[in-house]
Amino acid sequence: MGLMRRFSNIFKAKASKTLDKYEDPRETLDYSYERTLEMLQKMRRAVADVATSRKRIELQAQQLQRSAAKLEGQAKQAVSQNREDLAIEALTRRQSIATQLTDLQAQHDQLKAEEARMVEASQRLQTKVDSFRIRKETMKANYTAAEAQTKVNEAISGIGEEMGDVGLAMQRAEDKVAQMQARSGALDELMASGALDDASMSSDRLQAELDRGFAEPAVEAELARLKGELTGGSTTAKQLDAPDQEAAPATAPASAEAPVEEDRR
Amino acid sequence: MIVRISGEGQFEVPERHVDELNRLDDDLTKAVDGGDEAQFTAALQALLTSVRTAGEELPADWLGPSDLVLPSPDATIHEVREVLGDEGLIPG
């Protein structure tokens, strides 16, 4: 048998299973109507779930973008200090964030499409439910057992099929959300461990090295000054007599830093 | 005949178009049997396009069962197999 017919048969078998049949077709109508209302409720919750997942992805992406921007800044800072090793580290990390961002974007697009499809499906179901409600009341009012059976069956099969279709859409969306949540959780862990996100401790290490890059020339200048003082003899003694001598070491690094920086350029 | 495209709606397709659908269905069946995702997508699109062009979409408030139900446009082989799951995997 072709795929088309097999798919149809199984789909319809599944769809009709969702509705129980009572002896009195009028009861079946009422029961089916209740079930479609339940289905609509479920559908709305499912749409909300997908939206929540989508928002979570958006938040993660924003966080990653901030990290990428910060790493870019750190890479520039490293280059200006001639610290190529640190620049490479920052850029490597930024690269892996870019990869994560691309994956997130793809997932985000998928969820967005899923959300749109579900909104559409629930609108279709809503229209069918309204139509079913009117039809059901008419059929109950004009009920004669002879003619009712086929008409009732048709209406019920129709609504059952729609519910089967919506159920399938919900299943798909739930699967996608579950996949997404697993990934999201893994990404959160990666960020928390600092493997990706520079805002955690590992970036502080990178930053600390960069800060040291700024500090080292100042320290070297200070060292040179001290050496000069020790070899300079009498000038040193005079300086020690100066009243504000304690302030001198504190201001020295700042003034010493500029010439060293210039030398490097 | 009434044909439902999953996630899209129902279409009324003239009976004379059934041969064409069966021919496209053969391609689809081969693709699923062979497990070729690209071939499957192409065959499914061809089948659905044929339904949409030959058929007329039924209004949303129309209430009745379909003669045929087809997978949604973005369905994968895996998803189709899942629906067919109750009867086991497609042979081959």
mmCIF file of N, CA, C and O in Angstrom, chain A residues 1-12 14 17 114 117 120-121 123-124 127-129 131-133 135 153-155 157-159 161-162 165 168-169 171-172 175-176, chain B residues 4-10 18 21-22 25 28-29 32 40 47 59-72 74-75 79-80 82-84 86-88 90-91:
data_model
loop_
_atom_site.group_PDB
_atom_site.id
_atom_site.type_symbol
_atom_site.label_atom_id
_atom_site.label_comp_id
_atom_site.label_asym_id
_atom_site.label_seq_id
_atom_site.Cartn_x
_atom_site.Cartn_y
_atom_site.Cartn_z
ATOM 1 N N MET A 1 0.849 -1.192 0.000
ATOM 2 C CA MET A 1 0.000 0.000 0.000
ATOM 3 C C MET A 1 0.887 1.245 0.000
ATOM 4 O O MET A 1 1.943 1.258 0.627
ATOM 5 N N GLY A 2 0.455 2.258 -0.708
ATOM 6 C CA GLY A 2 1.226 3.500 -0.776
ATOM 7 C C GLY A 2 1.288 4.187 0.576
ATOM 8 O O GLY A 2 0.472 3.930 1.462
ATOM 9 N N LEU A 3 2.250 5.049 0.693
ATOM 10 C CA LEU A 3 2.448 5.747 1.963
ATOM 11 C C LEU A 3 1.243 6.623 2.307
ATOM 12 O O LEU A 3 0.791 6.682 3.454
ATOM 13 N N MET A 4 0.706 7.271 1.272
ATOM 14 C CA MET A 4 -0.421 8.190 1.434
ATOM 15 C C MET A 4 -1.592 7.501 2.142
ATOM 16 O O MET A 4 -2.167 8.038 3.078
ATOM 17 N N ARG A 5 -1.931 6.297 1.688
ATOM 18 C CA ARG A 5 -3.087 5.594 2.274
ATOM 19 C C ARG A 5 -2.771 5.067 3.673
ATOM 20 O O ARG A 5 -3.608 5.114 4.558
ATOM 21 N N ARG A 6 -1.561 4.574 3.835
ATOM 22 C CA ARG A 6 -1.195 4.061 5.161
ATOM 23 C C ARG A 6 -1.226 5.197 6.178
ATOM 24 O O ARG A 6 -1.746 5.057 7.289
ATOM 25 N N PHE A 7 -0.665 6.306 5.777
ATOM 26 C CA PHE A 7 -0.625 7.461 6.674
ATOM 27 C C PHE A 7 -2.050 7.877 7.025
ATOM 28 O O PHE A 7 -2.384 8.112 8.191
ATOM 29 N N SER A 8 -2.910 7.937 6.003
ATOM 30 C CA SER A 8 -4.308 8.334 6.210
ATOM 31 C C SER A 8 -5.011 7.393 7.175
ATOM 32 O O SER A 8 -5.671 7.825 8.122
ATOM 33 N N ASN A 9 -4.868 6.079 6.916
ATOM 34 C CA ASN A 9 -5.550 5.087 7.755
ATOM 35 C C ASN A 9 -5.148 5.213 9.214
ATOM 36 O O ASN A 9 -6.002 5.225 10.100
ATOM 37 N N ILE A 10 -3.860 5.311 9.438
ATOM 38 C CA ILE A 10 -3.399 5.364 10.827
ATOM 39 C C ILE A 10 -3.793 6.680 11.472
ATOM 40 O O ILE A 10 -4.240 6.721 12.620
ATOM 41 N N PHE A 11 -3.646 7.738 10.714
ATOM 42 C CA PHE A 11 -4.027 9.045 11.245
ATOM 43 C C PHE A 11 -5.495 9.043 11.661
ATOM 44 O O PHE A 11 -5.851 9.474 12.760
ATOM 45 N N LYS A 12 -6.344 8.516 10.774
ATOM 46 C CA LYS A 12 -7.784 8.537 11.052
ATOM 47 C C LYS A 12 -8.142 7.589 12.202
ATOM 48 O O LYS A 12 -9.025 7.891 13.020
ATOM 49 N N LYS A 14 -6.225 6.903 14.699
ATOM 50 C CA LYS A 14 -5.806 7.592 15.924
ATOM 51 C C LYS A 14 -6.792 8.690 16.288
ATOM 52 O O LYS A 14 -7.138 8.876 17.452
ATOM 53 N N LYS A 17 -9.972 7.482 17.794
ATOM 54 C CA LYS A 17 -9.782 6.949 19.140
ATOM 55 C C LYS A 17 -9.960 8.031 20.203
ATOM 56 O O LYS A 17 -10.270 7.732 21.355
ATOM 57 N N GLU A 114 7.027 27.295 14.577
ATOM 58 C CA GLU A 114 6.149 26.364 15.281
ATOM 59 C C GLU A 114 5.026 27.133 15.980
ATOM 60 O O GLU A 114 3.864 26.743 15.951
ATOM 61 N N ARG A 117 2.501 28.374 13.489
ATOM 62 C CA ARG A 117 1.671 27.267 13.013
ATOM 63 C C ARG A 117 0.615 26.897 14.043
ATOM 64 O O ARG A 117 -0.533 26.621 13.718
ATOM 65 N N GLU A 120 -2.152 29.418 14.217
ATOM 66 C CA GLU A 120 -3.038 29.202 13.078
ATOM 67 C C GLU A 120 -3.943 27.987 13.311
ATOM 68 O O GLU A 120 -5.149 28.033 13.066
ATOM 69 N N ALA A 121 -3.326 26.903 13.790
ATOM 70 C CA ALA A 121 -4.086 25.669 14.024
ATOM 71 C C ALA A 121 -5.167 25.884 15.080
ATOM 72 O O ALA A 121 -6.286 25.389 14.941
ATOM 73 N N GLN A 123 -6.641 28.646 15.726
ATOM 74 C CA GLN A 123 -7.709 29.468 15.131
ATOM 75 C C GLN A 123 -8.631 28.608 14.279
ATOM 76 O O GLN A 123 -9.852 28.755 14.308
ATOM 77 N N ARG A 124 -8.016 27.685 13.522
ATOM 78 C CA ARG A 124 -8.820 26.783 12.695
ATOM 79 C C ARG A 124 -9.715 25.919 13.572
ATOM 80 O O ARG A 124 -10.897 25.749 13.309
ATOM 81 N N THR A 127 -12.640 27.865 14.913
ATOM 82 C CA THR A 127 -13.696 28.023 13.906
ATOM 83 C C THR A 127 -14.525 26.747 13.787
ATOM 84 O O THR A 127 -15.758 26.786 13.727
ATOM 85 N N LYS A 128 -13.823 25.604 13.775
ATOM 86 C CA LYS A 128 -14.521 24.322 13.660
ATOM 87 C C LYS A 128 -15.381 24.053 14.895
ATOM 88 O O LYS A 128 -16.481 23.525 14.799
ATOM 89 N N VAL A 129 -14.856 24.409 16.049
ATOM 90 C CA VAL A 129 -15.604 24.193 17.289
ATOM 91 C C VAL A 129 -16.896 25.006 17.272
ATOM 92 O O VAL A 129 -17.972 24.499 17.631
ATOM 93 N N SER A 131 -18.501 26.065 14.641
ATOM 94 C CA SER A 131 -19.366 25.463 13.632
ATOM 95 C C SER A 131 -19.991 24.173 14.168
ATOM 96 O O SER A 131 -21.175 23.893 13.963
ATOM 97 N N PHE A 132 -19.199 23.414 14.899
ATOM 98 C CA PHE A 132 -19.675 22.155 15.478
ATOM 99 C C PHE A 132 -20.771 22.404 16.521
ATOM 100 O O PHE A 132 -21.763 21.683 16.590
ATOM 101 N N ARG A 133 -20.583 23.436 17.320
ATOM 102 C CA ARG A 133 -21.563 23.744 18.365
ATOM 103 C C ARG A 133 -22.923 24.049 17.739
ATOM 104 O O ARG A 133 -23.960 23.536 18.177
ATOM 105 N N ARG A 135 -23.986 23.225 14.699
ATOM 106 C CA ARG A 135 -24.468 22.030 14.009
ATOM 107 C C ARG A 135 -25.054 21.027 15.008
ATOM 108 O O ARG A 135 -26.093 20.409 14.767
ATOM 109 N N ASN A 153 -22.316 11.135 12.686
ATOM 110 C CA ASN A 153 -21.010 10.502 12.475
ATOM 111 C C ASN A 153 -20.085 11.374 11.657
ATOM 112 O O ASN A 153 -18.890 11.478 11.944
ATOM 113 N N GLU A 154 -20.654 11.998 10.644
ATOM 114 C CA GLU A 154 -19.836 12.838 9.775
ATOM 115 C C GLU A 154 -19.262 14.021 10.544
ATOM 116 O O GLU A 154 -18.064 14.311 10.461
ATOM 117 N N ALA A 155 -20.147 14.670 11.293
ATOM 118 C CA ALA A 155 -19.698 15.836 12.067
ATOM 119 C C ALA A 155 -18.645 15.428 13.095
ATOM 120 O O ALA A 155 -17.621 16.108 13.264
ATOM 121 N N SER A 157 -16.695 12.710 13.044
ATOM 122 C CA SER A 157 -15.437 12.321 12.392
ATOM 123 C C SER A 157 -14.659 13.552 11.985
ATOM 124 O O SER A 157 -13.430 13.603 12.117
ATOM 125 N N GLY A 158 -15.406 14.545 11.476
ATOM 126 C CA GLY A 158 -14.752 15.782 11.038
ATOM 127 C C GLY A 158 -14.032 16.468 12.175
ATOM 128 O O GLY A 158 -12.858 16.844 12.056
ATOM 129 N N ILE A 159 -14.727 16.596 13.296
ATOM 130 C CA ILE A 159 -14.113 17.301 14.428
ATOM 131 C C ILE A 159 -13.002 16.441 15.042
ATOM 132 O O ILE A 159 -11.975 16.957 15.480
ATOM 133 N N GLU A 161 -11.075 14.411 13.426
ATOM 134 C CA GLU A 161 -9.917 14.509 12.545
ATOM 135 C C GLU A 161 -9.146 15.807 12.814
ATOM 136 O O GLU A 161 -7.920 15.818 12.872
ATOM 137 N N GLU A 162 -9.909 16.876 12.985
ATOM 138 C CA GLU A 162 -9.277 18.165 13.264
ATOM 139 C C GLU A 162 -8.478 18.083 14.566
ATOM 140 O O GLU A 162 -7.371 18.610 14.674
ATOM 141 N N ASP A 165 -5.303 16.262 14.063
ATOM 142 C CA ASP A 165 -4.333 17.106 13.385
ATOM 143 C C ASP A 165 -3.686 18.079 14.367
ATOM 144 O O ASP A 165 -2.462 18.235 14.410
ATOM 145 N N LEU A 168 -1.350 16.316 16.646
ATOM 146 C CA LEU A 168 -0.063 16.039 16.003
ATOM 147 C C LEU A 168 0.833 17.273 16.044
ATOM 148 O O LEU A 168 2.016 17.194 16.359
ATOM 149 N N ALA A 169 0.230 18.421 15.752
ATOM 150 C CA ALA A 169 0.977 19.684 15.770
ATOM 151 C C ALA A 169 1.516 19.954 17.177
ATOM 152 O O ALA A 169 2.647 20.403 17.347
ATOM 153 N N GLN A 171 2.156 17.703 19.493
ATOM 154 C CA GLN A 171 3.204 16.725 19.763
ATOM 155 C C GLN A 171 4.541 17.205 19.191
ATOM 156 O O GLN A 171 5.570 17.172 19.862
ATOM 157 N N ARG A 172 4.467 17.684 17.951
ATOM 158 C CA ARG A 172 5.680 18.170 17.293
ATOM 159 C C ARG A 172 6.280 19.333 18.061
ATOM 160 O O ARG A 172 7.484 19.414 18.267
ATOM 161 N N ASP A 175 7.915 18.209 21.265
ATOM 162 C CA ASP A 175 9.222 17.597 21.003
ATOM 163 C C ASP A 175 10.283 18.666 20.785
ATOM 164 O O ASP A 175 11.384 18.585 21.330
ATOM 165 N N LYS A 176 9.930 19.676 19.998
ATOM 166 C CA LYS A 176 10.899 20.733 19.699
ATOM 167 C C LYS A 176 11.257 21.494 20.967
ATOM 168 O O LYS A 176 12.414 21.824 21.191
ATOM 169 N N ARG B 4 -6.910 16.056 3.346
ATOM 170 C CA ARG B 4 -6.397 16.961 4.370
ATOM 171 C C ARG B 4 -4.882 17.011 4.287
ATOM 172 O O ARG B 4 -4.231 15.972 4.189
ATOM 173 N N ILE B 5 -4.351 18.224 4.289
ATOM 174 C CA ILE B 5 -2.906 18.363 4.459
ATOM 175 C C ILE B 5 -2.711 18.740 5.923
ATOM 176 O O ILE B 5 -3.212 19.763 6.378
ATOM 177 N N SER B 6 -2.022 17.883 6.639
ATOM 178 C CA SER B 6 -1.826 18.115 8.076
ATOM 179 C C SER B 6 -1.320 19.517 8.347
ATOM 180 O O SER B 6 -0.390 19.979 7.686
ATOM 181 N N GLY B 7 -1.932 20.148 9.330
ATOM 182 C CA GLY B 7 -1.490 21.474 9.733
ATOM 183 C C GLY B 7 -1.848 22.567 8.744
ATOM 184 O O GLY B 7 -1.446 23.715 8.906
ATOM 185 N N GLU B 8 -2.580 22.224 7.706
ATOM 186 C CA GLU B 8 -2.866 23.228 6.684
ATOM 187 C C GLU B 8 -4.357 23.369 6.399
ATOM 188 O O GLU B 8 -4.858 24.473 6.217
ATOM 189 N N GLY B 9 -5.073 22.255 6.371
ATOM 190 C CA GLY B 9 -6.506 22.323 6.116
ATOM 191 C C GLY B 9 -6.960 21.265 5.129
ATOM 192 O O GLY B 9 -6.180 20.393 4.734
ATOM 193 N N GLN B 10 -8.231 21.347 4.737
ATOM 194 C CA GLN B 10 -8.812 20.334 3.852
ATOM 195 C C GLN B 10 -9.072 20.898 2.468
ATOM 196 O O GLN B 10 -9.439 22.067 2.310
ATOM 197 N N VAL B 18 -6.980 11.579 -9.031
ATOM 198 C CA VAL B 18 -6.467 10.545 -8.119
ATOM 199 C C VAL B 18 -5.270 9.782 -8.700
ATOM 200 O O VAL B 18 -4.307 9.479 -7.981
ATOM 201 N N LEU B 21 -2.199 11.652 -8.091
ATOM 202 C CA LEU B 21 -1.789 11.566 -6.688
ATOM 203 C C LEU B 21 -1.124 10.220 -6.404
ATOM 204 O O LEU B 21 -0.122 10.154 -5.691
ATOM 205 N N ASN B 22 -1.675 9.155 -6.976
ATOM 206 C CA ASN B 22 -1.095 7.827 -6.760
ATOM 207 C C ASN B 22 0.325 7.744 -7.320
ATOM 208 O O ASN B 22 1.205 7.127 -6.710
ATOM 209 N N ASP B 25 2.506 9.523 -5.073
ATOM 210 C CA ASP B 25 2.609 8.749 -3.835
ATOM 211 C C ASP B 25 3.665 7.648 -3.963
ATOM 212 O O ASP B 25 4.355 7.323 -2.998
ATOM 213 N N LEU B 28 6.939 9.104 -3.254
ATOM 214 C CA LEU B 28 7.056 9.370 -1.816
ATOM 215 C C LEU B 28 7.367 8.075 -1.051
ATOM 216 O O LEU B 28 8.235 8.050 -0.174
ATOM 217 N N THR B 29 6.662 7.018 -1.417
ATOM 218 C CA THR B 29 6.867 5.732 -0.753
ATOM 219 C C THR B 29 8.303 5.248 -0.953
ATOM 220 O O THR B 29 8.947 4.796 -0.005
ATOM 221 N N VAL B 32 10.670 7.183 1.296
ATOM 222 C CA VAL B 32 10.623 6.773 2.700
ATOM 223 C C VAL B 32 11.298 5.416 2.870
ATOM 224 O O VAL B 32 12.068 5.201 3.813
ATOM 225 N N PHE B 40 12.635 12.578 -0.092
ATOM 226 C CA PHE B 40 11.345 12.574 0.605
ATOM 227 C C PHE B 40 10.716 13.969 0.584
ATOM 228 O O PHE B 40 9.541 14.134 0.247
ATOM 229 N N LEU B 47 3.674 16.220 -4.089
ATOM 230 C CA LEU B 47 2.346 15.688 -3.794
ATOM 231 C C LEU B 47 1.419 16.777 -3.242
ATOM 232 O O LEU B 47 0.272 16.933 -3.678
ATOM 233 N N PRO B 59 -13.636 25.806 3.321
ATOM 234 C CA PRO B 59 -13.649 26.840 4.373
ATOM 235 C C PRO B 59 -13.406 26.224 5.754
ATOM 236 O O PRO B 59 -13.683 25.052 5.984
ATOM 237 N N ALA B 60 -12.856 27.056 6.660
ATOM 238 C CA ALA B 60 -12.464 26.559 7.980
ATOM 239 C C ALA B 60 -13.648 26.030 8.777
ATOM 240 O O ALA B 60 -13.484 25.172 9.640
ATOM 241 N N ASP B 61 -14.841 26.537 8.489
ATOM 242 C CA ASP B 61 -15.979 26.085 9.296
ATOM 243 C C ASP B 61 -16.652 24.831 8.701
ATOM 244 O O ASP B 61 -17.652 24.345 9.218
ATOM 245 N N TRP B 62 -16.085 24.340 7.605
ATOM 246 C CA TRP B 62 -16.623 23.106 7.015
ATOM 247 C C TRP B 62 -16.296 21.955 7.953
ATOM 248 O O TRP B 62 -15.195 21.869 8.499
ATOM 249 N N LEU B 63 -17.268 21.061 8.133
ATOM 250 C CA LEU B 63 -17.087 20.017 9.136
ATOM 251 C C LEU B 63 -17.353 18.641 8.529
ATOM 252 O O LEU B 63 -18.497 18.285 8.287
ATOM 253 N N GLY B 64 -16.318 17.908 8.242
ATOM 254 C CA GLY B 64 -16.491 16.558 7.722
ATOM 255 C C GLY B 64 -15.165 15.852 7.623
ATOM 256 O O GLY B 64 -14.113 16.495 7.641
ATOM 257 N N PRO B 65 -15.204 14.532 7.528
ATOM 258 C CA PRO B 65 -13.960 13.756 7.478
ATOM 259 C C PRO B 65 -13.316 13.803 6.093
ATOM 260 O O PRO B 65 -13.974 14.117 5.105
ATOM 261 N N SER B 66 -12.027 13.484 6.040
ATOM 262 C CA SER B 66 -11.295 13.458 4.773
ATOM 263 C C SER B 66 -11.173 12.019 4.289
ATOM 264 O O SER B 66 -11.192 11.083 5.083
ATOM 265 N N ASP B 67 -11.014 11.870 2.974
ATOM 266 C CA ASP B 67 -10.741 10.550 2.421
ATOM 267 C C ASP B 67 -9.265 10.222 2.563
ATOM 268 O O ASP B 67 -8.880 9.073 2.732
ATOM 269 N N LEU B 68 -8.468 11.258 2.483
ATOM 270 C CA LEU B 68 -7.020 11.083 2.603
ATOM 271 C C LEU B 68 -6.453 12.126 3.550
ATOM 272 O O LEU B 68 -6.915 13.268 3.558
ATOM 273 N N VAL B 69 -5.449 11.732 4.322
ATOM 274 C CA VAL B 69 -4.737 12.697 5.160
ATOM 275 C C VAL B 69 -3.267 12.627 4.790
ATOM 276 O O VAL B 69 -2.689 11.537 4.752
ATOM 277 N N LEU B 70 -2.672 13.774 4.484
ATOM 278 C CA LEU B 70 -1.262 13.797 4.090
ATOM 279 C C LEU B 70 -0.427 14.498 5.159
ATOM 280 O O LEU B 70 -0.927 15.365 5.872
ATOM 281 N N PRO B 71 0.845 14.113 5.255
ATOM 282 C CA PRO B 71 1.719 14.765 6.238
ATOM 283 C C PRO B 71 1.864 16.260 5.967
ATOM 284 O O PRO B 71 1.638 16.709 4.838
ATOM 285 N N SER B 72 2.267 17.006 6.985
ATOM 286 C CA SER B 72 2.435 18.452 6.815
ATOM 287 C C SER B 72 3.673 18.734 5.957
ATOM 288 O O SER B 72 4.574 17.906 5.869
ATOM 289 N N ASP B 74 6.374 20.355 6.233
ATOM 290 C CA ASP B 74 7.732 20.281 6.771
ATOM 291 C C ASP B 74 7.983 18.984 7.543
ATOM 292 O O ASP B 74 8.925 18.900 8.323
ATOM 293 N N ALA B 75 7.139 17.984 7.305
ATOM 294 C CA ALA B 75 7.323 16.706 8.001
ATOM 295 C C ALA B 75 8.640 16.056 7.576
ATOM 296 O O ALA B 75 9.108 16.249 6.459
ATOM 297 N N GLU B 79 9.278 11.741 11.435
ATOM 298 C CA GLU B 79 7.944 12.062 11.948
ATOM 299 C C GLU B 79 6.868 11.194 11.300
ATOM 300 O O GLU B 79 5.931 10.750 11.966
ATOM 301 N N VAL B 80 7.014 10.983 10.005
ATOM 302 C CA VAL B 80 6.042 10.144 9.301
ATOM 303 C C VAL B 80 6.100 8.722 9.850
ATOM 304 O O VAL B 80 5.073 8.099 10.126
ATOM 305 N N GLU B 82 6.935 7.892 12.738
ATOM 306 C CA GLU B 82 6.365 7.879 14.084
ATOM 307 C C GLU B 82 4.856 7.708 14.044
ATOM 308 O O GLU B 82 4.286 6.991 14.860
ATOM 309 N N VAL B 83 4.221 8.385 13.093
ATOM 310 C CA VAL B 83 2.773 8.233 12.957
ATOM 311 C C VAL B 83 2.445 6.794 12.556
ATOM 312 O O VAL B 83 1.501 6.194 13.056
ATOM 313 N N LEU B 84 3.266 6.263 11.667
ATOM 314 C CA LEU B 84 3.036 4.892 11.196
ATOM 315 C C LEU B 84 3.485 3.866 12.235
ATOM 316 O O LEU B 84 3.263 2.678 12.067
ATOM 317 N N ASP B 86 2.610 2.534 14.947
ATOM 318 C CA ASP B 86 1.769 1.472 15.484
ATOM 319 C C ASP B 86 1.825 0.214 14.632
ATOM 320 O O ASP B 86 1.634 -0.886 15.111
ATOM 321 N N GLU B 87 2.080 0.417 13.339
ATOM 322 C CA GLU B 87 2.155 -0.733 12.447
ATOM 323 C C GLU B 87 3.586 -1.141 12.175
ATOM 324 O O GLU B 87 3.869 -1.892 11.248
ATOM 325 N N GLY B 88 4.492 -0.650 12.962
ATOM 326 C CA GLY B 88 5.893 -0.976 12.760
ATOM 327 C C GLY B 88 6.486 -0.121 11.658
ATOM 328 O O GLY B 88 5.778 0.608 10.982
ATOM 329 N N ILE B 90 8.184 1.088 8.199
ATOM 330 C CA ILE B 90 7.896 0.780 6.793
ATOM 331 C C ILE B 90 8.931 -0.236 6.306
ATOM 332 O O ILE B 90 10.114 -0.080 6.573
ATOM 333 N N PRO B 91 8.504 -1.278 5.643
ATOM 334 C CA PRO B 91 9.456 -2.292 5.179
ATOM 335 C C PRO B 91 10.545 -1.677 4.317
ATOM 336 O O PRO B 91 10.271 -0.811 3.504
#
